[in-house]
């Protein structure tokens, strides 16, 4: 997951949440349901995936 997130950010330093979801879709994670992972990668990208 971390290596994919790095590759995504190397390719697109400001991904949208939707494009990030598509690019991380090939990774399986049973621990968080992906929300915390998406939030973390979006935070690193300097964007917020949190609503409100």
mmCIF file of C-alpha atoms in Angstrom:
data_model
loop_
_atom_site.group_PDB
_atom_site.id
_atom_site.type_symbol
_atom_site.label_atom_id
_atom_site.label_comp_id
_atom_site.label_asym_id
_atom_site.label_seq_id
_atom_site.Cartn_x
_atom_site.Cartn_y
_atom_site.Cartn_z
ATOM 1 C CA UNK A 1 0.000 0.000 0.000
ATOM 2 C CA UNK A 2 2.783 2.401 0.901
ATOM 3 C CA UNK A 3 4.775 1.697 -2.258
ATOM 4 C CA UNK A 4 1.683 2.160 -4.417
ATOM 5 C CA UNK A 5 0.828 5.421 -2.644
ATOM 6 C CA UNK A 6 4.377 6.683 -3.252
ATOM 7 C CA UNK A 7 4.183 5.749 -6.932
ATOM 8 C CA UNK A 8 0.814 7.501 -7.236
ATOM 9 C CA UNK A 9 2.175 10.687 -5.650
ATOM 10 C CA UNK A 10 5.322 10.537 -7.805
ATOM 11 C CA UNK A 11 3.112 10.342 -10.900
ATOM 12 C CA UNK A 12 0.516 12.887 -9.718
ATOM 13 C CA UNK A 13 1.456 14.986 -6.659
ATOM 14 C CA UNK A 14 -2.121 16.331 -6.375
ATOM 15 C CA UNK A 15 -4.470 13.412 -7.059
ATOM 16 C CA UNK A 16 -8.202 13.668 -6.614
ATOM 17 C CA UNK A 17 -9.726 11.325 -4.083
ATOM 18 C CA UNK A 18 -11.513 9.491 -6.890
ATOM 19 C CA UNK A 19 -8.319 8.917 -8.911
ATOM 20 C CA UNK A 20 -6.510 7.820 -5.758
ATOM 21 C CA UNK A 21 -9.244 5.266 -5.015
ATOM 22 C CA UNK A 22 -8.894 3.826 -8.523
ATOM 23 C CA UNK A 23 -5.117 3.617 -8.309
ATOM 24 C CA UNK A 24 -5.146 1.943 -4.880
ATOM 25 C CA UNK A 25 -7.911 -0.495 -5.855
ATOM 26 C CA UNK A 26 -5.448 -3.297 -6.600
ATOM 27 C CA UNK A 27 -4.242 -3.373 -2.984
ATOM 28 C CA UNK A 28 -6.093 -5.458 -0.445
ATOM 29 C CA UNK A 29 -6.400 -4.238 3.117
ATOM 30 C CA UNK A 30 -8.567 -5.827 5.779
ATOM 31 C CA UNK A 31 -7.632 -3.522 8.630
ATOM 32 C CA UNK A 32 -9.120 -0.072 7.987
ATOM 33 C CA UNK A 33 -11.593 -0.155 5.146
ATOM 34 C CA UNK A 34 -9.248 2.194 3.232
ATOM 35 C CA UNK A 35 -10.653 5.476 4.643
ATOM 36 C CA UNK A 36 -7.646 6.133 6.883
ATOM 37 C CA UNK A 37 -5.284 5.178 4.069
ATOM 38 C CA UNK A 38 -7.013 7.578 1.652
ATOM 39 C CA UNK A 39 -7.029 10.351 4.266
ATOM 40 C CA UNK A 40 -3.319 9.852 4.932
ATOM 41 C CA UNK A 41 -2.277 9.910 1.276
ATOM 42 C CA UNK A 42 -4.447 12.970 0.619
ATOM 43 C CA UNK A 43 -2.854 14.683 3.649
ATOM 44 C CA UNK A 44 0.613 13.963 2.268
ATOM 45 C CA UNK A 45 -0.529 15.393 -1.073
ATOM 46 C CA UNK A 46 -1.579 18.562 0.752
ATOM 47 C CA UNK A 47 -5.261 18.009 0.114
ATOM 48 C CA UNK A 48 -8.105 16.980 2.340
ATOM 49 C CA UNK A 49 -10.399 14.060 1.623
ATOM 50 C CA UNK A 50 -12.463 14.866 4.695
ATOM 51 C CA UNK A 51 -15.880 16.354 4.078
ATOM 52 C CA UNK A 52 -17.055 19.408 5.942
#
